[in-house]
mmCIF file of C-alpha atoms in Angstrom:
data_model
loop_
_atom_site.group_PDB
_atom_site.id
_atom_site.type_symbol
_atom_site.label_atom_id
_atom_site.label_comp_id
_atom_site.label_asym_id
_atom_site.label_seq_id
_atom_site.Cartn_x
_atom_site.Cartn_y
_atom_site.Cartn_z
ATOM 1 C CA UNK A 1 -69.200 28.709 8.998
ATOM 2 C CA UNK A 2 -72.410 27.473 8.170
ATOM 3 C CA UNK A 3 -72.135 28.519 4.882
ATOM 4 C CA UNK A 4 -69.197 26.182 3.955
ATOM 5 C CA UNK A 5 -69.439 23.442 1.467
ATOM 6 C CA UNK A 6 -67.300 20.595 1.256
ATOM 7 C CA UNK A 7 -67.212 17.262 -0.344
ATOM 8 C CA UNK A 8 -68.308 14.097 0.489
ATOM 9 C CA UNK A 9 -65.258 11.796 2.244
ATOM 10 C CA UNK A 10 -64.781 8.729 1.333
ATOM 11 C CA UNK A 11 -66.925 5.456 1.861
ATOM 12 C CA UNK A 12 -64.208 3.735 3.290
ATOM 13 C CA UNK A 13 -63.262 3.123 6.692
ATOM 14 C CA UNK A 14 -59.995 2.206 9.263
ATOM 15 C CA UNK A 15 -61.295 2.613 11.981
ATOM 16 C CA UNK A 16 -62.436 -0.670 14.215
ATOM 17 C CA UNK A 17 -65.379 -1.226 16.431
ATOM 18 C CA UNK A 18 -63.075 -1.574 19.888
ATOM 19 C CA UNK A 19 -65.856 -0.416 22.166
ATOM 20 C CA UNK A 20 -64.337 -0.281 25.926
ATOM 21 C CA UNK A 21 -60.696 -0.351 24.778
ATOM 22 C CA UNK A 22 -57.670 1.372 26.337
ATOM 23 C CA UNK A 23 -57.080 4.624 23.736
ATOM 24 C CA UNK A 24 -54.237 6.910 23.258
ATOM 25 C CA UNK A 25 -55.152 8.847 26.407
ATOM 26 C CA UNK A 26 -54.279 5.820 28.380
ATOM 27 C CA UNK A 27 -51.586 4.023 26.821
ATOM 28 C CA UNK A 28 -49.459 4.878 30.236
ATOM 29 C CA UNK A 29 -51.724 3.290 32.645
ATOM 30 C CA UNK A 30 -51.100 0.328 33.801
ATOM 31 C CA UNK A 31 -53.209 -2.791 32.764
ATOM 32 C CA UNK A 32 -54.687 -2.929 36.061
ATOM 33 C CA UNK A 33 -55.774 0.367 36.737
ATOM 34 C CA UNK A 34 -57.223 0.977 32.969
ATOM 35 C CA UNK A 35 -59.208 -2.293 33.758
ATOM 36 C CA UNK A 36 -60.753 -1.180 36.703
ATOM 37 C CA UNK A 37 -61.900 2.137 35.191
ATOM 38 C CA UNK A 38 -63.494 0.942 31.743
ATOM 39 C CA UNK A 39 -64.545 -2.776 32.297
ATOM 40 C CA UNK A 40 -65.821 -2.347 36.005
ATOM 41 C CA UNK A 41 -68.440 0.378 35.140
ATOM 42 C CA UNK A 42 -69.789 -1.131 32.240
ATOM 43 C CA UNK A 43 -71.297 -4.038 34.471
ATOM 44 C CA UNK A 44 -74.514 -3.764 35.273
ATOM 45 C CA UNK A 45 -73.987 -5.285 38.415
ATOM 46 C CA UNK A 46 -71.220 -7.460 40.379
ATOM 47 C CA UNK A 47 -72.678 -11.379 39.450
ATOM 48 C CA UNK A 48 -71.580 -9.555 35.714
ATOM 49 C CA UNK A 49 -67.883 -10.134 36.588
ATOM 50 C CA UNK A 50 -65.684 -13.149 35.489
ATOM 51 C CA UNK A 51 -63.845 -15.050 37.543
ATOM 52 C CA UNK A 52 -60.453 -13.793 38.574
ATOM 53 C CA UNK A 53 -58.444 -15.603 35.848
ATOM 54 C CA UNK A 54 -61.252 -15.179 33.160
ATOM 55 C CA UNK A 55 -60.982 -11.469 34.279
ATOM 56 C CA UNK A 56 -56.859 -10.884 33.624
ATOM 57 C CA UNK A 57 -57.397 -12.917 30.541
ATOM 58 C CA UNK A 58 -59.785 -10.276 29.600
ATOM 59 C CA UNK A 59 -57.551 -7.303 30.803
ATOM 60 C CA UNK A 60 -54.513 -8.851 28.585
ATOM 61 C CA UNK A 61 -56.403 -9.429 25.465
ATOM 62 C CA UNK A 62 -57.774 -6.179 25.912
ATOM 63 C CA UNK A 63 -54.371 -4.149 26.213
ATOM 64 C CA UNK A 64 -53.048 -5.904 23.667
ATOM 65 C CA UNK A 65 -56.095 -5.110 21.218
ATOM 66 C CA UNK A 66 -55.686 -1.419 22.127
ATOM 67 C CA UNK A 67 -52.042 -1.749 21.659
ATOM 68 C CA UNK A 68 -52.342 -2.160 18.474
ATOM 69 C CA UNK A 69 -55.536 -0.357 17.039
ATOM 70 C CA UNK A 70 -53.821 3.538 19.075
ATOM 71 C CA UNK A 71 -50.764 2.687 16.563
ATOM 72 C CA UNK A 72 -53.145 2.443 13.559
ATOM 73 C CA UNK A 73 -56.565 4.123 14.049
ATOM 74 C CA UNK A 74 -58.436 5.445 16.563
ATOM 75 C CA UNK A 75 -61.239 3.718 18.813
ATOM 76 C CA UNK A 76 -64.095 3.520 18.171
ATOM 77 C CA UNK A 77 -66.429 4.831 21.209
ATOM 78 C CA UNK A 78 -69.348 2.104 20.768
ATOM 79 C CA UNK A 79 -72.349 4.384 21.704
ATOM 80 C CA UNK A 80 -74.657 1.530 20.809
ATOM 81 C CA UNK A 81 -73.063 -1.092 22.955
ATOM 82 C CA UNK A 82 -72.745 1.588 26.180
ATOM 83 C CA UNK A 83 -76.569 2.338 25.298
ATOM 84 C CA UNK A 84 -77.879 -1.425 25.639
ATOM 85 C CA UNK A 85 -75.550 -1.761 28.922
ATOM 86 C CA UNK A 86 -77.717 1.421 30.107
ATOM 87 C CA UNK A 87 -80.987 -0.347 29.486
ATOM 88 C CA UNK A 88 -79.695 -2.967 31.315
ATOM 89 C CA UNK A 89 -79.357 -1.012 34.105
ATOM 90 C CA UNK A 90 -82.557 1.045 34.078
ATOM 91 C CA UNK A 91 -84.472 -2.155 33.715
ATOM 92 C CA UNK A 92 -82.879 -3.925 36.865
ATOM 93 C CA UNK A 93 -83.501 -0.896 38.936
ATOM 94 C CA UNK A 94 -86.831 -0.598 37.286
ATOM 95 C CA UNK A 95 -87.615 -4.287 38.302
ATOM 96 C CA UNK A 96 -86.482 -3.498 42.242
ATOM 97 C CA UNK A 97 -88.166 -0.330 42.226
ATOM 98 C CA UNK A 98 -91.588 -1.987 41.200
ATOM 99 C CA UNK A 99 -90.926 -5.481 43.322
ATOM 100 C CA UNK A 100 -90.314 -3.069 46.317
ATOM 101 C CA UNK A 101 -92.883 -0.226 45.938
ATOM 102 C CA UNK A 102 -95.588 -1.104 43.344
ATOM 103 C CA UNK A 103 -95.022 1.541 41.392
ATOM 104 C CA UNK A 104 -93.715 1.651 37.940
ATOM 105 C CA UNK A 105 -92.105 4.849 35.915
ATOM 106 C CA UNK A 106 -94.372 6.411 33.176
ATOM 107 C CA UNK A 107 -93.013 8.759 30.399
ATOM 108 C CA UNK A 108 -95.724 10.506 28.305
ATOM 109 C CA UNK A 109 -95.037 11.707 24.768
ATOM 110 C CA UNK A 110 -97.423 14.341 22.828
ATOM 111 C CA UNK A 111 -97.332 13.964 19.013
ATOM 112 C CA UNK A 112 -98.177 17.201 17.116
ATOM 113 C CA UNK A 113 -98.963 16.696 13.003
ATOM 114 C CA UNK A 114 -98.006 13.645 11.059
ATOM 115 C CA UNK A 115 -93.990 14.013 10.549
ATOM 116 C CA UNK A 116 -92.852 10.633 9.283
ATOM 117 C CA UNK A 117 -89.419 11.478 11.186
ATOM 118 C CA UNK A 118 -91.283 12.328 14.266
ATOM 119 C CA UNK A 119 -93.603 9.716 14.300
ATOM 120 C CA UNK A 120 -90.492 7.037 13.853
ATOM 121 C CA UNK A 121 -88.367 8.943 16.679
ATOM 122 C CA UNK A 122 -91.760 8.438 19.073
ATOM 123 C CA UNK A 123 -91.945 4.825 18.278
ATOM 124 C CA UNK A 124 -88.425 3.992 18.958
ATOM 125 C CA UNK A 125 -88.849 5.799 22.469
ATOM 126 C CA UNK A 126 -91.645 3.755 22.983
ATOM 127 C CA UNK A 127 -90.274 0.527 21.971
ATOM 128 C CA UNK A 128 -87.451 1.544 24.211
ATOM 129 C CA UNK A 129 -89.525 2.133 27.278
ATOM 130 C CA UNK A 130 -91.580 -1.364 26.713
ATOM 131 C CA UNK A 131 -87.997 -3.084 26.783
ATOM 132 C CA UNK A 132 -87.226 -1.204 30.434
ATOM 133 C CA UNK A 133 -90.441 -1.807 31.452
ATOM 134 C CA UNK A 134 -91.699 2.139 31.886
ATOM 135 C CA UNK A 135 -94.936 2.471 31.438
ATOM 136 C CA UNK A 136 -95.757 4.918 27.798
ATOM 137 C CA UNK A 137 -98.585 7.258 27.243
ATOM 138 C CA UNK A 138 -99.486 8.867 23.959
ATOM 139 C CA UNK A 139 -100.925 11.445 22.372
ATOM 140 C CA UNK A 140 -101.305 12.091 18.828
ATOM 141 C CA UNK A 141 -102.603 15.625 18.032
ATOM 142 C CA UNK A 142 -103.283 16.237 14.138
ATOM 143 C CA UNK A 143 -100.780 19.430 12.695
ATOM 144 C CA UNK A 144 -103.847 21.848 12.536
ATOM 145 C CA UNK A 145 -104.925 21.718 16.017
ATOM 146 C CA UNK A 146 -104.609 24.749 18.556
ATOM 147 C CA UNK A 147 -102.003 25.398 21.019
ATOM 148 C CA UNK A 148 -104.520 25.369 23.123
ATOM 149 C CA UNK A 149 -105.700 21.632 22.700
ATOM 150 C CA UNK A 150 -101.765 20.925 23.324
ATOM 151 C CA UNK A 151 -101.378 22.757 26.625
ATOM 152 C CA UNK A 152 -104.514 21.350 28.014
ATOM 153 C CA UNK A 153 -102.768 17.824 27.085
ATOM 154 C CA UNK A 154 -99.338 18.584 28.938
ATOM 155 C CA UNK A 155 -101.503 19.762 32.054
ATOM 156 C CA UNK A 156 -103.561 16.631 32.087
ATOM 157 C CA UNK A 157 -99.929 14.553 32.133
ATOM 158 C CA UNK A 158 -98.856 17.520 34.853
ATOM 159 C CA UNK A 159 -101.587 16.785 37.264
ATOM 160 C CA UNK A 160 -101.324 12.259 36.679
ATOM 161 C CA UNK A 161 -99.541 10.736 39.169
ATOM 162 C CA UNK A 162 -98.565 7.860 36.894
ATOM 163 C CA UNK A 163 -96.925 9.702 34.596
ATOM 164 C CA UNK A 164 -93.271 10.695 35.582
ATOM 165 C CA UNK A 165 -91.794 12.507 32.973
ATOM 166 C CA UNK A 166 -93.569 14.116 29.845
ATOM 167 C CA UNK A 167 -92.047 15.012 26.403
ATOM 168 C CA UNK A 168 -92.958 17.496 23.685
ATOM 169 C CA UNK A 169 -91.911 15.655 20.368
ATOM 170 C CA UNK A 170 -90.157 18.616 18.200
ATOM 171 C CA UNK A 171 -90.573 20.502 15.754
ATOM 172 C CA UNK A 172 -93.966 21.583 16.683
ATOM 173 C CA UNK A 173 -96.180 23.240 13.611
ATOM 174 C CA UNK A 174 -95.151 26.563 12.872
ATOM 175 C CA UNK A 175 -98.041 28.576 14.099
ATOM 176 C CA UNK A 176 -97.044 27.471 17.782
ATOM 177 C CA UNK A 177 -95.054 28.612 20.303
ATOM 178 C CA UNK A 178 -92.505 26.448 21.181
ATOM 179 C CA UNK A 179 -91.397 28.498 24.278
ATOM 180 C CA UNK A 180 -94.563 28.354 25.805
ATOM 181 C CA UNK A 181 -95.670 24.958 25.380
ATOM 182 C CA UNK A 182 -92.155 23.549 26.850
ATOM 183 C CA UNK A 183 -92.396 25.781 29.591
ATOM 184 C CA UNK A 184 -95.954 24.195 30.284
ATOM 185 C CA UNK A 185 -94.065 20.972 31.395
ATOM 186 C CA UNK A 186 -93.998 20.876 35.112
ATOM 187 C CA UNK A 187 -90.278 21.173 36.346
ATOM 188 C CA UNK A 188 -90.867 17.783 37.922
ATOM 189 C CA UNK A 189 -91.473 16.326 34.571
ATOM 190 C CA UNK A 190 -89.395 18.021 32.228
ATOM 191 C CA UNK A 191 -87.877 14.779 31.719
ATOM 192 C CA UNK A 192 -86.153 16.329 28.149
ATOM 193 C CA UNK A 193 -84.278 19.391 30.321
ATOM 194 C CA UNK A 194 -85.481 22.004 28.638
ATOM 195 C CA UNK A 195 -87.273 23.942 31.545
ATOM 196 C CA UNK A 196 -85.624 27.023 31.610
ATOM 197 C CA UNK A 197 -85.237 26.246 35.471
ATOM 198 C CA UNK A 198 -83.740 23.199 35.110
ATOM 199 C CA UNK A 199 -81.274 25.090 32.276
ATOM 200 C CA UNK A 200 -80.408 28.183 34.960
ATOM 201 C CA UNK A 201 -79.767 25.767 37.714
ATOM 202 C CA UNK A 202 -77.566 23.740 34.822
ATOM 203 C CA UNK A 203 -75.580 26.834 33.975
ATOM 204 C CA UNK A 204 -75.149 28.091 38.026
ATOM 205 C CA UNK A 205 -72.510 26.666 40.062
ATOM 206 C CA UNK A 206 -73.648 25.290 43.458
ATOM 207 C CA UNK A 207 -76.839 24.409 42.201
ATOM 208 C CA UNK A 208 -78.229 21.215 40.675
ATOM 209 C CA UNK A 209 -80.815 20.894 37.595
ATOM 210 C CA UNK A 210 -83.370 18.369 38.421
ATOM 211 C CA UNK A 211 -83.192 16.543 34.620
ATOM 212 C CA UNK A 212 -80.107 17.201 31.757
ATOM 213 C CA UNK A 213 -81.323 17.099 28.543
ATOM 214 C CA UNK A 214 -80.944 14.115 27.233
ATOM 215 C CA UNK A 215 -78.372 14.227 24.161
ATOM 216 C CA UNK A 216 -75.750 16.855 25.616
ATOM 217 C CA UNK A 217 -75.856 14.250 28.823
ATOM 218 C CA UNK A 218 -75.599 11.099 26.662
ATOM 219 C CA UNK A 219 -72.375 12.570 25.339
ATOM 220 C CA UNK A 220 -70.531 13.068 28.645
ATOM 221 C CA UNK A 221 -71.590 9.596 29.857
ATOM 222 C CA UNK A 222 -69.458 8.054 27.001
ATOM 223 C CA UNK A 223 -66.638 10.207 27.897
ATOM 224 C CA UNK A 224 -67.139 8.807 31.502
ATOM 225 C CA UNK A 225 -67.818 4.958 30.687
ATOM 226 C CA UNK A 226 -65.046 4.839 28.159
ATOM 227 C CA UNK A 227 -62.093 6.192 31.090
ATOM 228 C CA UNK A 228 -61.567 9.758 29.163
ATOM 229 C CA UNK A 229 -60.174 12.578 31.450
ATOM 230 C CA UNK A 230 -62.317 15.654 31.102
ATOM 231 C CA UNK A 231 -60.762 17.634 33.867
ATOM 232 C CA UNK A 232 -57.983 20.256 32.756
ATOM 233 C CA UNK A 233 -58.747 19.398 29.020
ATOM 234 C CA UNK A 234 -59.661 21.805 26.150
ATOM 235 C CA UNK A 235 -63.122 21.358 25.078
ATOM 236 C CA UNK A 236 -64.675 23.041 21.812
ATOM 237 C CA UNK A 237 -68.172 22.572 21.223
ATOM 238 C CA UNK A 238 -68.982 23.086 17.368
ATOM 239 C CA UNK A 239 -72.614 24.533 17.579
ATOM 240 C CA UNK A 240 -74.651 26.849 19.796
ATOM 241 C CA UNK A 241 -78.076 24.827 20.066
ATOM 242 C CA UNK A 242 -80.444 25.326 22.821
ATOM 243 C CA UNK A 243 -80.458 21.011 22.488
ATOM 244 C CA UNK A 244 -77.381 20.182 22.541
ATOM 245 C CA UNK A 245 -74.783 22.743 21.753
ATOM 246 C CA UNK A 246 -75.426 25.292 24.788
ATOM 247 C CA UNK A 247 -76.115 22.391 27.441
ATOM 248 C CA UNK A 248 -72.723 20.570 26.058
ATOM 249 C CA UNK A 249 -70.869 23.517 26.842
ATOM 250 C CA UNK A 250 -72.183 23.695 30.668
ATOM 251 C CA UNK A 251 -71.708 20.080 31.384
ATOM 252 C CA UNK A 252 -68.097 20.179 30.019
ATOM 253 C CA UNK A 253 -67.843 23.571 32.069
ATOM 254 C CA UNK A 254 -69.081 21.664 35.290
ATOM 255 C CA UNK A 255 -66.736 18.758 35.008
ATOM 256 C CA UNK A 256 -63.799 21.250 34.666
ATOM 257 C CA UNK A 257 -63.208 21.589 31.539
ATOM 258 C CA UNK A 258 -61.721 24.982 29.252
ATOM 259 C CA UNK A 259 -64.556 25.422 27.259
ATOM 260 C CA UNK A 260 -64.713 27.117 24.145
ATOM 261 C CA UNK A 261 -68.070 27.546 21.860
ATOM 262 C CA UNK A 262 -67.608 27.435 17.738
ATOM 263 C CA UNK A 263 -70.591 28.920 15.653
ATOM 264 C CA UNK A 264 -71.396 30.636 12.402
ATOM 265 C CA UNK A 265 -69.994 33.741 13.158
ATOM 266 C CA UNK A 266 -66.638 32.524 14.309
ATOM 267 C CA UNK A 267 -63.796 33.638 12.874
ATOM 268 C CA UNK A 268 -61.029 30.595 11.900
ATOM 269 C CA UNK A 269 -63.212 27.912 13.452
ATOM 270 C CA UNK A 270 -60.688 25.544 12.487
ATOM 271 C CA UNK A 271 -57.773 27.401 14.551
ATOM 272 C CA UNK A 272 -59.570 26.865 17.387
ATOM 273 C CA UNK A 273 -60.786 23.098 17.008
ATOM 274 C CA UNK A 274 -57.195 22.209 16.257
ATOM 275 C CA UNK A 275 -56.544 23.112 19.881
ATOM 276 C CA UNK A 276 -58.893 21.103 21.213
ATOM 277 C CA UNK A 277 -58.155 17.951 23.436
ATOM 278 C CA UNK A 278 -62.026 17.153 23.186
ATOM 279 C CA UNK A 279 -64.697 17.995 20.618
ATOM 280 C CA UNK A 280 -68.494 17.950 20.586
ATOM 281 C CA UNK A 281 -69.575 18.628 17.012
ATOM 282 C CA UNK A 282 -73.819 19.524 16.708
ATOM 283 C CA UNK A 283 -73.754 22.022 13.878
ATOM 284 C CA UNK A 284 -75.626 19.698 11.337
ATOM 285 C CA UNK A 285 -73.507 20.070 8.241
ATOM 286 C CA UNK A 286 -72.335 17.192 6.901
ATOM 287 C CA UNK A 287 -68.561 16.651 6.742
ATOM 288 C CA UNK A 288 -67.560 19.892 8.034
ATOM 289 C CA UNK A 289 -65.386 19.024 10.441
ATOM 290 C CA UNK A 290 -61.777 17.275 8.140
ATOM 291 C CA UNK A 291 -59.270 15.271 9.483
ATOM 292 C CA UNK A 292 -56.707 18.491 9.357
ATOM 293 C CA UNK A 293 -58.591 20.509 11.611
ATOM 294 C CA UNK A 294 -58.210 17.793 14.564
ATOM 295 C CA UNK A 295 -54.830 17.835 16.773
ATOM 296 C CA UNK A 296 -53.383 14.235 17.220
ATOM 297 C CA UNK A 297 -54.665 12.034 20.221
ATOM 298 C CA UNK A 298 -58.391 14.441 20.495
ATOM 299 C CA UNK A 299 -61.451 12.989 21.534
ATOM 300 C CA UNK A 300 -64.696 13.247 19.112
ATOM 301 C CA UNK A 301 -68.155 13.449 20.102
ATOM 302 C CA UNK A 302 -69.863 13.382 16.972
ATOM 303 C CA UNK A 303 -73.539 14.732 17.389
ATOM 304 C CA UNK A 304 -74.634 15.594 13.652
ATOM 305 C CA UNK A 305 -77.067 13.276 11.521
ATOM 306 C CA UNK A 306 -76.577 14.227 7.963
ATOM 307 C CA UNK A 307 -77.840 12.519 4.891
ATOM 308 C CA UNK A 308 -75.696 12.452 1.992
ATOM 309 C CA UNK A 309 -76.078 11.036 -1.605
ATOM 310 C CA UNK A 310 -75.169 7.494 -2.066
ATOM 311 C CA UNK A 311 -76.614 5.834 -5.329
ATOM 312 C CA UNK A 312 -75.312 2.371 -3.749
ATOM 313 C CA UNK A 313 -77.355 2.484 -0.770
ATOM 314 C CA UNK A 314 -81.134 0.954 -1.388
ATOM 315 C CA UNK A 315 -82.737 4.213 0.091
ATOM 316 C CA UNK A 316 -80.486 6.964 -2.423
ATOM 317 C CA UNK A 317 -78.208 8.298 0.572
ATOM 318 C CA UNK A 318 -76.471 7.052 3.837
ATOM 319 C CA UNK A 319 -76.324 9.113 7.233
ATOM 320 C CA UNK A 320 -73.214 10.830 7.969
ATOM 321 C CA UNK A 321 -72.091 13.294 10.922
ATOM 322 C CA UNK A 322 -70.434 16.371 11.015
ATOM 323 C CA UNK A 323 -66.916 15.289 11.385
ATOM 324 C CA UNK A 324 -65.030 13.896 7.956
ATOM 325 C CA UNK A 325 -65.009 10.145 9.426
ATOM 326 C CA UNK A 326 -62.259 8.819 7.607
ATOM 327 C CA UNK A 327 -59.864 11.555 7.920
ATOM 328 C CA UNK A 328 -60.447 11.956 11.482
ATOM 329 C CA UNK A 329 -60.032 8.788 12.550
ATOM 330 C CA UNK A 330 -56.450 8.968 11.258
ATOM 331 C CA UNK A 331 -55.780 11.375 13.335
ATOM 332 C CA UNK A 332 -58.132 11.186 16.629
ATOM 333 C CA UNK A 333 -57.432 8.935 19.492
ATOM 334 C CA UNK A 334 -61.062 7.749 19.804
ATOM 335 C CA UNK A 335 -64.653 8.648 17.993
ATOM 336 C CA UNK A 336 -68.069 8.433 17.795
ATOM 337 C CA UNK A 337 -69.086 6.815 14.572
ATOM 338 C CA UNK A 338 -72.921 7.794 12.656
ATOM 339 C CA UNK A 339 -75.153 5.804 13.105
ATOM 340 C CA UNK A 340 -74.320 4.199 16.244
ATOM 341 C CA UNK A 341 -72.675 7.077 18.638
ATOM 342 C CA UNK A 342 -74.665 9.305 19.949
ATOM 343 C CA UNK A 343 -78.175 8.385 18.613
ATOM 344 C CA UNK A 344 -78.528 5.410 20.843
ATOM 345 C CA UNK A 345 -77.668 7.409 24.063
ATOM 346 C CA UNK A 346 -80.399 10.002 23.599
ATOM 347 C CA UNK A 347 -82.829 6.911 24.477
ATOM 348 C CA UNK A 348 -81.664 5.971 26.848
ATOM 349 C CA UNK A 349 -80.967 9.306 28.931
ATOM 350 C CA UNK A 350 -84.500 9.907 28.263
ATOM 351 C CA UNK A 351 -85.038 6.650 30.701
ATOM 352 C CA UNK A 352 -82.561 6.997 32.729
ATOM 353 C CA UNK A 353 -84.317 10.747 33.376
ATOM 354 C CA UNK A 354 -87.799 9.361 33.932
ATOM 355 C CA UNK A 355 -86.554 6.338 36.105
ATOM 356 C CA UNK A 356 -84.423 9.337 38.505
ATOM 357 C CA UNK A 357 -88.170 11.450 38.157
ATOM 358 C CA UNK A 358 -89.896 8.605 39.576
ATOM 359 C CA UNK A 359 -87.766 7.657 42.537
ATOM 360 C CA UNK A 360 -87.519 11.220 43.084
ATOM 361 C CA UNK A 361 -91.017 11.564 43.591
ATOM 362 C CA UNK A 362 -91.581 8.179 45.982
ATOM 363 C CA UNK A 363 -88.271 9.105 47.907
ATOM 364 C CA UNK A 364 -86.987 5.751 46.537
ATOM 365 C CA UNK A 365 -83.268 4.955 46.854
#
């Protein structure tokens, strides 16, 4: 599989940016039940909720809009919009936990080597924890330094008491080992769910991993805030990742789901996404996934971040997932568009992890 090779889709688009609309799984609820489970979970809080009459207006306008965009294209699943009601959230809870307690979550981040991507993807967490109001600590290591220098950082994080959660930016320089630096993060800390103990805890039944990692969990929490069923459903996840792929499977496994994994060595990968009634795509090839290979009415989780060629776009090329976004959408009853699905929830996992780290440590509830 990884060695196919298709074309680029086309640039244009019919799908519409419906974010908390009813979708083809729901079209048989009734407009006060469907209201209940999409708009009341996507308030931060109850002073968020219109009056009574302001509130069936709402519900009406809404059914209607999803009315019509199920017979036409499918919904959009706003990742961005769920992602800014998340840091909403985290920052409330940040405020009480401080105004109660004194104490304030801090995530640490260790830099290794001068990556331009790397370096942009630790800014953006930090700018992301300044707008919560968690406390960010930094370190910048240059790409020739020893493995050494970066262990002796994670255990000075290990043994801080302000610091809640700590995260190894990746990829590290080659002549490291990645295994044994990650495993270097305390359990307590391993705010990015990589621990190999918070992983075998993931993948037992009966037993709870202290931190998710932080992609595979912002994928299930816009199946949950956008009202999709995950129980009984068939679920193929298109990559095998230790990121996102393998920890996707698990959580789909744990919320009852028939899970089935698709990687390079599967045979007819598209006979077996066509059955699928949900699909998590984090192979990294851009396009793979076409509009043909999707049954009618499935869900798509759209992990990838691919850059193709576009000679109209001011930087050469535009970012595109895995999945063929205008075929699917034709055919899918909702979507995660790129940019703007998935990206956004990493972030905010990653606070929503070291917020849960730092209560858990003060026994705040």
């Amino acid at each position: 599989m990884a060695s196919m090779i298709f074309s680029d889709c086309s640039s244009s688009t019919t799908a519409r940016l419906l974010p908390l609309r009813c979708h083809k799984l729901h079209r048989s609820c009734s407009v006060l039940s469907f209201s209940l489970r999409v708009f009341l979970p996507l308030t931060s809080s109850r002073s968020f909720l219109p009056s009574l009459s302001s509130f069936q207006a709402h519900v009406s306008s809404t059914f209607v809009s999803a009315k019509m965009a199920t017979e036409s294209s499918a919904i959009v699943i706003d990742g961005k919009s769920v992602a800014k009601q998340i840091r909403e959230e985290i920052a409330v809870e940040i405020a009480r936990m401080r105004e109660a307690t004194g104490i304030v979550p801090g995530l640490a981040v260790i830099l290794v080597g001068d990556r331009k991507d790397s370096a942009t993807y630790v800014r953006n967490k930090k700018k992301a924890c300044d707008a919560v109001g968690i406390n960010s600590f930094e370190v910048n290591l240059p790409g020739d330094t020893t493995e050494q220098e970066v262990l002796n950082s994670i255990t000075r994080f290990n043994e801080d008491p302000s610091v809640h959660g700590i995260l190894v930016q990746l990829p590290l320089p080659k002549h490291m080992n990645e295994e044994k630096i990650l495993n270097a993060v305390g359990i307590e800390k391993d705010v990015d769910g990589f621990h190999p103990l918070n992983i075998g805890r993931l993948a037992m039944r009966g037993r709870e991993p202290l931190f998710v990692p932080c992609t595979p969990k912002g994928c299930i929490e816009l199946l949950h805030r956008y009202g999709i069923q995950i129980k009984g459903k068939k679920a193929v996840v298109i990559g095998r990742s230790n990121i996102v792929g393998m920890p996707a499977a698990l959580l789909l496994q744990r919320e009852d789901a028939t899970v089935t994994i698709v990687h390079s060595r599967t045979n007819n990968p598209e006979d077996i996404i066509k059955e699928a009634d949900i699909i998590i795509s984090a192979v990294g090839q851009a396009n793979m996934v076409r509009g043909s290979w999707i049954k009618p009415g499935a869900v798509i989780i759209d992990v990838g971040i691919n850059p193709v060629e576009d000679p109209e776009s001011p930087r050469g090329y535009r970012l595109v997932g895995d999945v063929c976004y205008e075929e699917v959408v034709k055919v899918a009853s909702a979507v995660t568009p790129v940019p703007g699905g998935v990206g956004p929830m990493t972030i905010a996992m990653l606070l929503s992890n070291t917020l849960s780290s730092a209560k858990r440590m003060h026994n705040f509830n």
